[in-house]
């Protein structure tokens, strides 16, 4: 069984008060790793290490090309250890093998893209338009923000850790990353990889733990930036806690994403796309397409095919490569999902399919919930509340204006999609959606070179792409006088 220690100041150390817990498989309930739970002293030690590293010459003076090399080396090592990472991620997070493979591949790609972004980013640049010959030379200098506290959820553990650590290394910040205590294992392996790739001691510290550890990190006076991915409710609490020390923040929060099918959509692709949109990783994805809006003219045909295709989904042991749909992460999430299903039934939303826990054989070892669809209106709770499980609410609409109004009728604004054979028409709709990502005839695909994040209560700021890197930089205006004679300076007689 794996042992996941705390990674503090370049060393793998046990918890100072000896506290450990066992991380269990979502599909077999077997113990997969013993994990060290940091004490409050350990959290302080991790922040102190990050603070020392931030001010160290070794890190401050390391040029962008060297940091870019380290990022590339990390990408390579992730690929080398992909088999082990996939196996651990399948058990720790209940991911199917196919999803875990994609996660490992995507994390390696992300580090590679960050390596390129770091190498090409201009950390200091003169603004020719703002500068005036004989008067001033004006420069922008981008400098690392400082010590970061990074807090991630359990649904895409390795990907989320990568998205956080990549820009830290690219910019010259330092960090304490806290994995979710439900899924601490892959971040522990990532610590080993960073160590092997020459990340200097203290630059990245990796610990796990729950809300209390997160709160201590957020409140820490030496932390300059908090990057959080998780629920909107916890994000709001963190923002309040950041206010007293004016911390910089990036917030990647919840979603309730609209998925719009227009009359002229390719039926086969749109149906499979709609299923993939809300059922990928059993619906435990922030950008899940859980509000399916289908136009009147295609509605009946669409629903007939949707309800037939949903029966073809390969539900089973996530470790089996044939499986497309596995268990929920744990009992707590299962109870949350079932409570929304029960509420929808009480509110008389029409249940179209699913709604129950699966049992027998492999299903008895985890929490498997049938893919579930309800017909809903904006009055139903599941039209607007995020569930984070395999439940979709389907709503019929007549006109494009109606679709846009339904889609934007949400406090969230993370993602959305439009399905249509007419891509120009689809783009007119896409442009009107209040969301950070919109796909046309696609879903869930992300490009590490492009920004990801939410409008409205789905977040603040962006991850990935050059925007994701800028989120870890302060901009300094450097004014160099190009006007040396005293009497030509505009202020020379201001006081005299
Ligand atoms: P959560 O908000 O319960 O927990 C997220 C993390 O915050 C965990 O590591 C947890 O230990 C920590 N935490 C909890 N309370 C805290 C506090 N008061 N102070 C500091 N840290 C605290 O979320 P979850 O259940 O782990 O994940 C599901 C949520 O994450 C969903 O809402 C989902 O949409 C969202 N999510 C968003 C994105 C995105 O990119 N926008 C990606 C993945 C998940």
XYZ file of C-alpha atoms and ligand atoms in Angstrom:
540
model
C 0.000 0.000 0.000
C 1.272 3.485 -0.875
C 2.266 5.928 1.848
C 1.610 9.582 1.035
C 3.719 11.824 3.246
C 3.692 15.598 3.406
C 6.030 17.260 0.914
C 7.460 20.255 2.745
C 10.659 22.154 1.950
C 11.799 19.499 -0.510
C 11.422 16.628 1.974
C 8.834 13.896 2.374
C 7.917 14.060 6.046
C 5.347 12.422 8.323
C 2.709 14.495 10.057
C 4.300 16.116 13.121
C 1.549 14.777 15.389
C 1.567 11.328 13.776
C -1.972 11.620 12.441
C -2.724 9.507 9.356
C -5.801 8.318 7.504
C -6.514 5.671 4.903
C -7.679 6.612 1.411
C -10.048 3.981 0.022
C -11.041 2.922 -3.478
C -14.378 4.266 -4.746
C -15.024 1.007 -6.608
C -13.722 -1.719 -4.273
C -13.706 0.040 -0.891
C -10.197 -1.364 -0.360
C -7.489 0.730 1.275
C -5.105 2.123 -1.325
C -2.900 4.520 0.608
C -1.973 5.666 4.089
C -1.901 9.449 4.032
C -0.390 11.879 6.519
C -2.752 14.559 7.800
C -0.877 17.822 8.426
C -1.075 19.406 11.854
C -1.397 23.151 12.181
C 2.375 23.220 12.815
C 2.949 21.398 9.509
C 0.781 23.913 7.623
C 2.866 26.747 9.081
C 6.071 24.906 8.183
C 4.859 24.505 4.590
C 4.012 28.223 4.257
C 7.336 29.207 5.867
C 9.190 26.970 3.400
C 7.299 28.556 0.485
C 8.096 32.015 1.853
C 11.817 31.245 2.213
C 11.917 29.748 -1.291
C 10.152 32.796 -2.744
C 12.838 35.075 -1.352
C 15.745 32.745 -2.142
C 18.280 33.727 -4.769
C 18.131 30.231 -6.285
C 14.494 30.719 -7.254
C 14.347 34.498 -7.751
C 17.328 34.449 -10.080
C 16.357 31.360 -12.038
C 15.624 32.540 -15.558
C 12.446 31.730 -17.455
C 14.284 29.353 -19.795
C 15.389 27.162 -16.876
C 11.900 27.191 -15.366
C 10.553 26.232 -18.777
C 12.998 23.267 -18.870
C 11.760 22.070 -15.474
C 8.140 22.269 -16.677
C 9.012 20.188 -19.724
C 10.834 17.616 -17.585
C 7.730 17.307 -15.364
C 5.601 16.672 -18.443
C 7.978 13.871 -19.485
C 8.037 12.246 -16.027
C 4.242 12.279 -15.820
C 4.173 10.352 -19.077
C 6.816 7.912 -17.783
C 4.747 7.177 -14.666
C 1.394 7.208 -16.433
C 0.541 3.523 -15.808
C 0.932 3.919 -12.051
C -0.875 7.273 -12.034
C -3.804 5.862 -14.010
C -4.208 2.880 -11.660
C -4.096 5.033 -8.540
C -6.444 7.651 -9.972
C -9.002 4.987 -10.969
C -9.219 3.804 -7.374
C -8.759 7.066 -5.520
C -11.283 9.088 -7.515
C -13.577 6.437 -9.064
C -12.505 7.553 -12.543
C -12.889 5.070 -15.361
C -9.584 3.903 -16.856
C -10.430 5.868 -19.975
C -11.010 9.072 -18.027
C -7.900 8.536 -15.875
C -5.782 7.995 -19.003
C -7.139 11.214 -20.487
C -6.426 13.038 -17.204
C -2.808 11.882 -17.091
C -2.300 12.707 -20.764
C -3.925 16.138 -20.342
C -1.831 16.958 -17.280
C 1.383 16.069 -19.115
C 0.240 18.209 -22.081
C -0.604 21.084 -19.782
C 2.925 21.157 -18.297
C 4.336 21.054 -21.828
C 2.185 24.006 -22.918
C 3.108 25.933 -19.750
C 6.751 25.278 -20.570
C 6.254 27.001 -23.945
C 4.229 29.849 -22.445
C 6.946 30.458 -19.823
C 9.670 30.475 -22.479
C 7.907 32.914 -24.777
C 6.316 35.280 -22.247
C 7.850 38.743 -22.169
C 8.445 39.399 -18.482
C 9.700 42.915 -19.273
C 8.625 44.984 -22.237
C 8.828 48.635 -23.217
C 5.547 50.173 -24.319
C 6.597 52.114 -27.406
C 3.274 53.948 -27.719
C 3.309 55.153 -24.114
C 6.999 56.099 -24.147
C 7.936 59.610 -25.407
C 11.390 60.188 -26.780
C 13.315 62.742 -24.764
C 10.833 62.415 -21.911
C 10.224 58.827 -20.725
C 10.785 55.185 -21.443
C 7.905 53.211 -19.991
C 8.153 49.508 -19.285
C 5.837 46.820 -18.018
C 7.535 44.303 -15.757
C 5.651 41.174 -14.753
C 6.796 39.898 -11.384
C 5.720 36.805 -9.424
C 2.954 37.497 -6.934
C 4.480 35.601 -4.049
C 3.486 32.692 -1.860
C 0.289 30.995 -3.017
C -2.199 28.745 -1.241
C -3.837 26.435 -3.758
C -6.849 24.345 -2.824
C -8.325 21.708 -5.121
C -11.388 19.415 -5.240
C -11.661 15.630 -5.651
C -13.141 15.216 -9.105
C -10.049 15.653 -11.326
C -7.283 15.402 -8.699
C -4.218 15.194 -10.938
C -5.485 17.656 -13.565
C -6.405 20.204 -10.904
C -3.004 19.879 -9.198
C -1.317 20.395 -12.576
C -3.385 23.461 -13.448
C -2.355 24.985 -10.135
C 1.349 24.107 -10.047
C 2.098 24.825 -13.724
C 1.697 28.625 -13.544
C 3.481 28.784 -10.165
C 6.594 27.310 -11.755
C 6.199 29.333 -14.946
C 6.074 32.648 -13.104
C 8.483 32.182 -10.196
C 5.849 32.092 -7.452
C 5.918 29.450 -4.714
C 3.036 27.474 -3.270
C 1.448 25.236 -0.710
C -1.007 23.034 -2.565
C -3.688 21.256 -0.571
C -5.304 18.272 -2.257
C -8.821 17.195 -1.270
C -8.661 14.636 1.532
C -10.990 12.385 -0.524
C -8.309 12.097 -3.248
C -4.813 12.762 -1.890
C -2.848 10.142 -3.825
C -1.988 11.519 -7.264
C -0.840 14.873 -5.823
C 1.530 12.827 -3.635
C 2.988 11.167 -6.748
C 3.240 14.558 -8.428
C 5.354 15.704 -5.456
C 7.794 12.853 -6.178
C 7.921 13.904 -9.839
C 8.615 17.571 -9.016
C 11.342 16.487 -6.631
C 12.986 14.339 -9.317
C 12.747 17.157 -11.880
C 14.806 19.621 -9.842
C 12.144 21.957 -8.463
C 14.092 23.727 -5.675
C 13.186 22.899 -2.070
C 10.191 24.838 -0.771
C 9.010 26.134 -4.147
C 6.132 23.642 -4.227
C 4.885 22.120 -0.986
C 2.118 19.529 -1.194
C -0.123 18.546 1.676
C -3.649 17.225 1.989
C -6.467 17.754 4.479
C -9.975 19.108 4.777
C -11.645 22.444 5.430
C -9.621 23.244 8.566
C -6.307 22.945 6.736
C -7.748 25.022 3.885
C -8.914 27.736 6.294
C -5.511 27.968 7.938
C -3.830 28.392 4.557
C -6.303 31.061 3.439
C -5.833 33.053 6.642
C -2.058 32.845 6.658
C -0.475 36.339 6.552
C 2.451 35.171 4.419
C 0.115 33.969 1.657
C -0.282 36.550 -1.136
C -2.631 34.647 -3.414
C -5.332 32.024 -2.987
C -6.217 29.887 -5.986
C -9.268 27.814 -5.229
C -11.247 25.267 -7.185
C -14.398 23.960 -5.576
C -17.972 24.845 -4.777
C -19.387 28.353 -5.034
C -20.425 28.293 -1.356
C -16.898 27.533 -0.138
C -15.477 29.993 -2.690
C -17.639 32.773 -1.217
C -16.430 31.927 2.298
C -12.804 31.962 1.137
C -13.268 35.345 -0.550
C -14.549 36.774 2.735
C -11.569 35.291 4.554
C -9.182 36.782 1.996
C -10.642 40.251 2.381
C -8.965 41.183 5.658
C -5.483 40.748 4.172
C -6.430 41.790 0.598
C -5.229 38.566 -1.008
C -5.206 38.137 -4.755
C -7.594 35.325 -5.744
C -8.479 33.016 -8.585
C -11.784 31.230 -8.085
C -12.894 28.262 -10.189
C -16.337 27.472 -8.848
C -19.520 25.552 -9.553
C -21.635 25.350 -12.662
C -25.013 24.473 -14.119
C -24.163 24.590 -17.769
C -26.750 24.926 -20.546
C -26.531 22.579 -23.510
C -28.684 23.811 -26.402
C -29.854 21.549 -29.222
C -31.289 23.422 -32.200
C -33.811 21.934 -34.662
C -31.176 21.463 -37.359
C -28.670 19.591 -35.175
C -27.180 16.321 -36.368
C -29.359 14.053 -34.242
C -26.868 11.187 -33.719
C -24.029 13.453 -32.668
C -26.171 15.778 -30.571
C -27.728 12.894 -28.602
C -24.394 11.242 -27.852
C -22.902 14.672 -27.133
C -25.712 15.498 -24.695
C -25.183 12.193 -22.849
C -21.434 12.739 -22.707
C -22.011 16.324 -21.548
C -23.875 15.343 -18.373
C -22.526 11.840 -17.687
C -18.768 12.205 -18.072
C -17.219 11.115 -14.778
C -20.718 10.309 -13.538
C -21.630 13.977 -13.812
C -18.964 15.015 -11.307
C -17.466 17.646 -13.606
C -17.818 21.374 -12.976
C -18.725 22.072 -16.620
C -21.290 19.242 -16.942
C -24.116 20.021 -19.355
C -26.877 19.503 -16.824
C -29.460 21.841 -18.349
C -30.363 20.302 -21.668
C -32.451 22.705 -23.776
C -34.000 21.087 -26.850
C -35.890 22.909 -29.612
C -39.513 22.039 -30.284
C -39.085 20.750 -33.853
C -36.529 18.073 -32.956
C -37.679 17.395 -29.390
C -39.684 14.176 -29.880
C -37.144 12.520 -32.176
C -34.323 13.662 -29.944
C -35.917 12.261 -26.794
C -36.738 8.929 -28.398
C -33.104 8.481 -29.412
C -31.773 9.897 -26.112
C -33.775 7.395 -24.045
C -32.657 4.538 -26.272
C -28.937 5.503 -26.301
C -28.840 5.953 -22.519
C -29.430 2.183 -22.229
C -26.252 1.510 -24.271
C -23.967 3.211 -21.743
C -21.401 0.766 -20.388
C -21.785 0.920 -16.634
C -19.405 -1.125 -14.504
C -16.080 -1.515 -12.780
C -14.053 1.619 -13.600
C -10.870 -0.466 -13.766
C -12.250 -2.329 -16.799
C -11.213 -0.567 -20.013
C -14.648 -1.311 -21.521
C -16.408 0.735 -18.827
C -17.665 4.205 -19.740
C -19.491 5.023 -16.515
C -18.505 4.074 -12.956
C -19.305 4.840 -9.323
C -19.723 8.134 -7.543
C -16.769 9.184 -5.398
C -18.275 8.215 -2.039
C -21.354 7.788 0.131
C -21.606 11.511 0.894
C -21.864 12.396 -2.801
C -24.322 9.534 -3.357
C -26.579 10.954 -0.620
C -26.381 14.434 -2.156
C -27.333 13.091 -5.582
C -30.230 11.022 -4.211
C -31.540 13.990 -2.228
C -31.824 16.031 -5.454
C -33.539 13.106 -7.208
C -36.021 12.814 -4.319
C -36.625 16.556 -4.315
C -37.313 16.560 -8.056
C -39.845 13.767 -7.614
C -41.526 15.670 -4.766
C -41.644 18.771 -6.973
C -43.351 16.635 -9.641
C -40.653 16.965 -12.256
C -41.331 14.198 -14.799
C -38.778 11.374 -14.383
C -37.856 10.162 -17.874
C -35.268 7.543 -16.936
C -33.068 6.371 -14.053
C -33.342 7.695 -10.509
C -32.146 4.638 -8.589
C -28.984 3.161 -7.125
C -27.705 0.090 -8.974
C -27.135 -3.102 -7.008
C -25.764 -6.620 -7.398
C -22.220 -7.832 -8.185
C -19.691 -5.055 -8.670
C -22.356 -2.414 -7.970
C -22.527 -3.425 -4.302
C -18.933 -2.319 -3.713
C -19.430 1.323 -4.717
C -22.140 3.946 -5.144
C -23.468 3.567 -8.672
C -26.479 5.718 -9.615
C -28.410 5.180 -12.839
C -28.016 7.934 -15.444
C -31.060 10.044 -14.660
C -33.140 12.497 -16.691
C -36.067 14.673 -15.662
C -38.230 17.007 -17.719
C -38.043 20.353 -15.916
C -39.037 24.001 -15.989
C -37.154 26.889 -14.330
C -39.386 26.357 -11.261
C -37.749 23.044 -10.422
C -34.786 23.042 -8.039
C -32.599 20.983 -10.373
C -33.005 23.594 -13.104
C -30.836 25.955 -11.096
C -28.966 24.057 -8.323
C -25.707 22.250 -9.069
C -25.967 18.552 -8.157
C -22.533 17.273 -9.191
C -23.905 13.908 -10.225
C -25.486 12.048 -13.170
C -28.754 13.977 -13.372
C -29.930 16.158 -16.250
C -32.935 18.468 -16.434
C -34.430 18.707 -19.926
C -36.446 21.722 -21.070
C -38.207 22.279 -24.393
C -38.039 25.663 -26.129
C -39.494 27.200 -29.292
C -37.366 30.191 -30.309
C -33.682 31.088 -30.092
C -34.541 34.051 -27.856
C -36.286 31.649 -25.490
C -33.258 29.307 -25.503
C -30.881 32.166 -24.707
C -33.133 33.429 -21.909
C -33.381 29.925 -20.388
C -29.629 29.378 -20.736
C -28.762 32.682 -19.042
C -31.344 32.170 -16.301
C -28.694 30.977 -13.853
C -26.403 32.354 -11.181
C -23.660 30.244 -12.777
C -21.758 30.897 -16.008
C -19.053 28.295 -16.403
C -19.711 26.641 -19.772
C -22.316 25.874 -22.394
C -22.778 24.353 -25.828
C -24.849 24.732 -28.986
C -25.562 21.898 -31.417
C -26.522 22.856 -34.972
C -25.542 22.024 -38.554
C -25.469 25.777 -39.212
C -22.298 26.881 -37.390
C -22.911 30.561 -38.157
C -26.314 30.405 -36.534
C -24.836 28.429 -33.630
C -22.234 31.125 -33.123
C -24.879 33.831 -32.941
C -26.389 31.847 -30.060
C -22.966 31.110 -28.517
C -22.092 34.811 -28.494
C -25.190 35.532 -26.413
C -24.400 32.961 -23.679
C -23.057 34.340 -20.397
C -20.445 31.623 -19.876
C -16.657 31.360 -19.858
C -16.503 28.556 -22.433
C -18.929 27.747 -25.241
C -18.597 24.739 -27.518
C -20.253 24.417 -30.908
C -20.943 20.753 -31.672
C -18.506 19.624 -28.933
C -18.469 19.233 -25.183
C -15.929 19.066 -22.306
C -12.914 19.529 -24.608
C -10.343 21.935 -23.207
C -7.283 23.437 -24.810
C -4.384 24.097 -22.396
C -3.392 27.140 -24.447
C -6.825 28.736 -23.956
C -8.395 30.259 -20.809
C -10.887 28.351 -18.675
C -13.098 29.864 -15.992
C -16.488 31.227 -15.196
C -18.742 34.246 -15.607
C -21.034 35.221 -12.718
C -20.868 32.954 -9.639
C -18.812 30.329 -11.464
C -15.648 32.158 -10.644
C -13.158 34.976 -10.816
C -10.186 34.980 -13.156
C -9.008 32.245 -15.480
C -6.758 29.214 -15.476
C -4.735 27.881 -18.412
C -3.383 29.761 -21.387
C -1.529 33.020 -21.033
C -4.402 34.373 -18.895
C -3.781 31.579 -16.388
C -0.150 32.604 -16.153
C -0.926 36.328 -15.831
C -3.059 35.446 -12.803
C 0.186 34.701 -10.917
C 1.962 37.924 -11.869
C 1.930 41.453 -10.569
C 2.471 44.121 -13.181
C 4.919 46.886 -12.371
C 5.138 50.128 -14.353
C 8.806 51.028 -14.606
C 9.374 54.671 -15.633
C 12.880 55.479 -16.818
C 13.454 59.168 -17.393
C 14.578 60.059 -20.902
C 14.766 63.709 -19.923
C 17.930 64.550 -18.045
C 18.197 68.386 -17.899
C 16.629 69.633 -14.660
C 14.721 72.491 -16.275
C 13.032 70.219 -18.793
C 11.400 68.056 -16.150
C 7.698 68.977 -15.854
C 7.893 69.187 -12.060
C 11.120 71.211 -11.759
C 9.501 74.442 -10.526
C 6.464 72.875 -8.848
C 7.729 73.569 -5.315
C 10.034 76.475 -5.834
P -15.663 21.920 -1.909
O -15.888 23.359 -2.151
O -16.451 21.248 -0.871
O -14.119 21.642 -1.532
C -13.077 22.032 -2.371
C -11.786 22.127 -1.582
O -11.901 23.159 -0.608
C -11.390 20.873 -0.813
O -10.002 20.702 -0.913
C -11.799 21.218 0.617
O -11.034 20.515 1.581
C -11.519 22.697 0.688
N -12.299 23.471 1.647
C -13.548 23.215 2.100
N -13.962 24.219 2.918
C -12.954 25.120 2.971
C -12.791 26.387 3.633
N -13.745 26.911 4.383
N -11.631 27.060 3.448
C -10.665 26.565 2.660
N -10.762 25.369 2.027
C -11.899 24.662 2.164
O -15.853 21.222 -3.336
P -15.781 19.685 -3.740
O -16.999 18.998 -3.242
O -14.452 19.120 -3.395
O -15.829 19.809 -5.348
C -16.987 19.997 -6.040
C -17.185 21.439 -6.451
O -16.039 21.912 -7.158
C -18.336 21.617 -7.426
O -19.082 22.748 -7.061
C -17.655 21.837 -8.764
O -18.420 22.513 -9.711
C -16.444 22.580 -8.355
N -15.381 22.469 -9.373
C -15.108 23.572 -10.157
C -14.154 23.502 -11.155
C -13.847 24.690 -12.025
O -12.820 24.679 -12.712
N -14.686 25.725 -12.048
C -13.441 22.310 -11.354
C -13.733 21.211 -10.539
C -14.701 21.309 -9.548
